[in-house]
């Protein structure tokens, strides 16, 4: 009697994409963490506001705060594939082809993409694209060729 090898074309794990609301709550958790850390680290610089450290309409604290913001998302996503907010909600950033995230992917996703969302007041509304795209991609995901999935 001959035994048949069983296999299925669907042996690959089912990928569940994270929707708008899960990503929204994870982002709010990340903002809470970033603003807390930034407030603690940059509170000594509040004494220098209005001093000759201002560069045009930018202050030292606003420049350092922005640097902390972008570095948090860039480094956490590079080394852990998720930020603390995504860890709380069980989300993970993956590449389109499921390979390891590259610096170039993340620079476009986390720095260029997030900058575009923050540069004008109305571009923040582009996050709503996540709710309507089939793979739940935002503009910054499309720029970086990434997806946000629910960890199993």
GROMACS .gro file of C-alpha atoms in nm:
model
  152
    1UNK     CA    1   0.000   0.000   0.000
    2UNK     CA    2   0.138   0.335  -0.100
    3UNK     CA    3   0.123   0.627   0.142
    4UNK     CA    4   0.032   0.966   0.006
    5UNK     CA    5   0.226   1.269   0.116
    6UNK     CA    6  -0.024   1.525   0.235
    7UNK     CA    7   0.039   1.887   0.173
    8UNK     CA    8  -0.165   2.186   0.112
    9UNK     CA    9  -0.112   2.498  -0.089
   10UNK     CA   10  -0.225   2.687   0.220
   11UNK     CA   11   0.047   2.551   0.452
   12UNK     CA   12   0.181   2.902   0.484
   13UNK     CA   13   0.062   3.087   0.791
   14UNK     CA   14  -0.235   3.313   0.749
   15UNK     CA   15  -0.129   3.677   0.768
   16UNK     CA   16  -0.369   3.911   0.941
   17UNK     CA   17  -0.311   4.277   0.868
   18UNK     CA   18  -0.356   4.526   1.150
   19UNK     CA   19  -0.644   4.761   1.088
   20UNK     CA   20  -0.680   5.131   1.145
   21UNK     CA   21  -0.805   5.123   1.506
   22UNK     CA   22  -0.543   4.882   1.637
   23UNK     CA   23  -0.270   5.089   1.476
   24UNK     CA   24  -0.428   5.409   1.606
   25UNK     CA   25  -0.424   5.288   1.969
   26UNK     CA   26  -0.068   5.159   1.932
   27UNK     CA   27   0.038   5.499   1.793
   28UNK     CA   28  -0.129   5.679   2.085
   29UNK     CA   29   0.059   5.453   2.328
   30UNK     CA   30   0.383   5.535   2.144
   31UNK     CA   31   0.309   5.908   2.162
   32UNK     CA   32   0.247   5.882   2.536
   33UNK     CA   33   0.581   5.704   2.580
   34UNK     CA   34   0.770   5.948   2.355
   35UNK     CA   35   0.623   6.261   2.518
   36UNK     CA   36   0.697   6.124   2.865
   37UNK     CA   37   1.058   6.043   2.783
   38UNK     CA   38   1.104   6.368   2.593
   39UNK     CA   39   0.956   6.568   2.880
   40UNK     CA   40   1.197   6.409   3.127
   41UNK     CA   41   1.507   6.433   2.905
   42UNK     CA   42   1.445   6.783   2.775
   43UNK     CA   43   1.312   6.955   3.087
   44UNK     CA   44   1.656   7.107   3.165
   45UNK     CA   45   1.648   7.285   2.826
   46UNK     CA   46   1.331   7.474   2.922
   47UNK     CA   47   1.554   7.716   3.111
   48UNK     CA   48   1.718   7.818   2.784
   49UNK     CA   49   1.398   7.896   2.588
   50UNK     CA   50   1.426   8.235   2.426
   51UNK     CA   51   1.803   8.231   2.470
   52UNK     CA   52   2.044   8.263   2.177
   53UNK     CA   53   2.000   7.887   2.124
   54UNK     CA   54   1.692   7.948   1.910
   55UNK     CA   55   1.737   7.890   1.538
   56UNK     CA   56   1.475   8.097   1.361
   57UNK     CA   57   1.140   7.986   1.495
   58UNK     CA   58   1.285   7.650   1.608
   59UNK     CA   59   1.408   7.600   1.959
   60UNK     CA   60   1.665   7.355   2.089
   61UNK     CA   61   1.392   7.155   2.263
   62UNK     CA   62   1.177   7.132   1.949
   63UNK     CA   63   1.472   7.012   1.740
   64UNK     CA   64   1.579   6.756   2.002
   65UNK     CA   65   1.216   6.649   2.056
   66UNK     CA   66   1.175   6.582   1.683
   67UNK     CA   67   1.502   6.391   1.677
   68UNK     CA   68   1.387   6.171   1.967
   69UNK     CA   69   1.051   6.114   1.794
   70UNK     CA   70   1.201   5.993   1.465
   71UNK     CA   71   1.483   5.795   1.629
   72UNK     CA   72   1.236   5.613   1.855
   73UNK     CA   73   1.030   5.486   1.562
   74UNK     CA   74   1.334   5.416   1.343
   75UNK     CA   75   1.545   5.226   1.599
   76UNK     CA   76   1.263   5.035   1.769
   77UNK     CA   77   1.128   4.918   1.435
   78UNK     CA   78   1.474   4.823   1.305
   79UNK     CA   79   1.582   4.621   1.609
   80UNK     CA   80   1.248   4.478   1.728
   81UNK     CA   81   1.021   4.510   1.420
   82UNK     CA   82   0.781   4.695   1.649
   83UNK     CA   83   0.760   4.990   1.884
   84UNK     CA   84   0.648   4.964   2.245
   85UNK     CA   85   0.295   5.061   2.142
   86UNK     CA   86   0.290   4.787   1.880
   87UNK     CA   87   0.425   4.540   2.139
   88UNK     CA   88   0.136   4.624   2.371
   89UNK     CA   89  -0.118   4.554   2.096
   90UNK     CA   90   0.064   4.257   1.938
   91UNK     CA   91   0.152   4.424   1.610
   92UNK     CA   92   0.465   4.385   1.402
   93UNK     CA   93   0.614   4.561   1.097
   94UNK     CA   94   0.723   4.330   0.815
   95UNK     CA   95   0.856   4.383   0.467
   96UNK     CA   96   0.638   4.317   0.168
   97UNK     CA   97   0.851   4.014   0.073
   98UNK     CA   98   0.877   3.891   0.437
   99UNK     CA   99   1.257   3.941   0.444
  100UNK     CA  100   1.444   4.128   0.716
  101UNK     CA  101   1.375   4.502   0.736
  102UNK     CA  102   1.653   4.710   0.582
  103UNK     CA  103   1.765   5.055   0.691
  104UNK     CA  104   1.646   5.194   0.358
  105UNK     CA  105   1.296   5.051   0.410
  106UNK     CA  106   1.276   5.205   0.754
  107UNK     CA  107   1.424   5.541   0.660
  108UNK     CA  108   1.151   5.580   0.401
  109UNK     CA  109   0.876   5.440   0.626
  110UNK     CA  110   0.962   5.596   0.961
  111UNK     CA  111   1.134   5.921   0.866
  112UNK     CA  112   1.017   6.028   0.520
  113UNK     CA  113   0.667   5.881   0.558
  114UNK     CA  114   0.607   6.021   0.906
  115UNK     CA  115   0.754   6.357   0.806
  116UNK     CA  116   0.508   6.377   0.516
  117UNK     CA  117   0.223   6.302   0.757
  118UNK     CA  118   0.333   6.579   0.992
  119UNK     CA  119   0.453   6.853   0.756
  120UNK     CA  120   0.110   7.000   0.676
  121UNK     CA  121  -0.194   6.992   0.902
  122UNK     CA  122  -0.410   6.811   0.643
  123UNK     CA  123  -0.158   6.536   0.557
  124UNK     CA  124  -0.219   6.384   0.899
  125UNK     CA  125  -0.559   6.282   0.760
  126UNK     CA  126  -0.384   6.048   0.514
  127UNK     CA  127  -0.361   5.789   0.795
  128UNK     CA  128  -0.724   5.711   0.709
  129UNK     CA  129  -0.593   5.531   0.397
  130UNK     CA  130  -0.516   5.236   0.630
  131UNK     CA  131  -0.887   5.177   0.683
  132UNK     CA  132  -0.962   5.138   0.313
  133UNK     CA  133  -0.662   4.962   0.157
  134UNK     CA  134  -0.683   4.583   0.116
  135UNK     CA  135  -0.359   4.515   0.306
  136UNK     CA  136  -0.424   4.795   0.557
  137UNK     CA  137  -0.129   5.001   0.434
  138UNK     CA  138  -0.084   5.366   0.510
  139UNK     CA  139   0.101   5.604   0.281
  140UNK     CA  140   0.417   5.557   0.489
  141UNK     CA  141   0.382   5.176   0.455
  142UNK     CA  142   0.358   5.208   0.079
  143UNK     CA  143   0.665   5.432   0.070
  144UNK     CA  144   0.864   5.179   0.275
  145UNK     CA  145   0.714   4.863   0.115
  146UNK     CA  146   0.604   4.739   0.457
  147UNK     CA  147   0.295   4.595   0.621
  148UNK     CA  148   0.179   4.591   0.983
  149UNK     CA  149   0.056   4.249   1.087
  150UNK     CA  150  -0.101   4.098   1.396
  151UNK     CA  151   0.145   3.862   1.563
  152UNK     CA  152   0.022   3.509   1.617
   0.00000   0.00000   0.00000
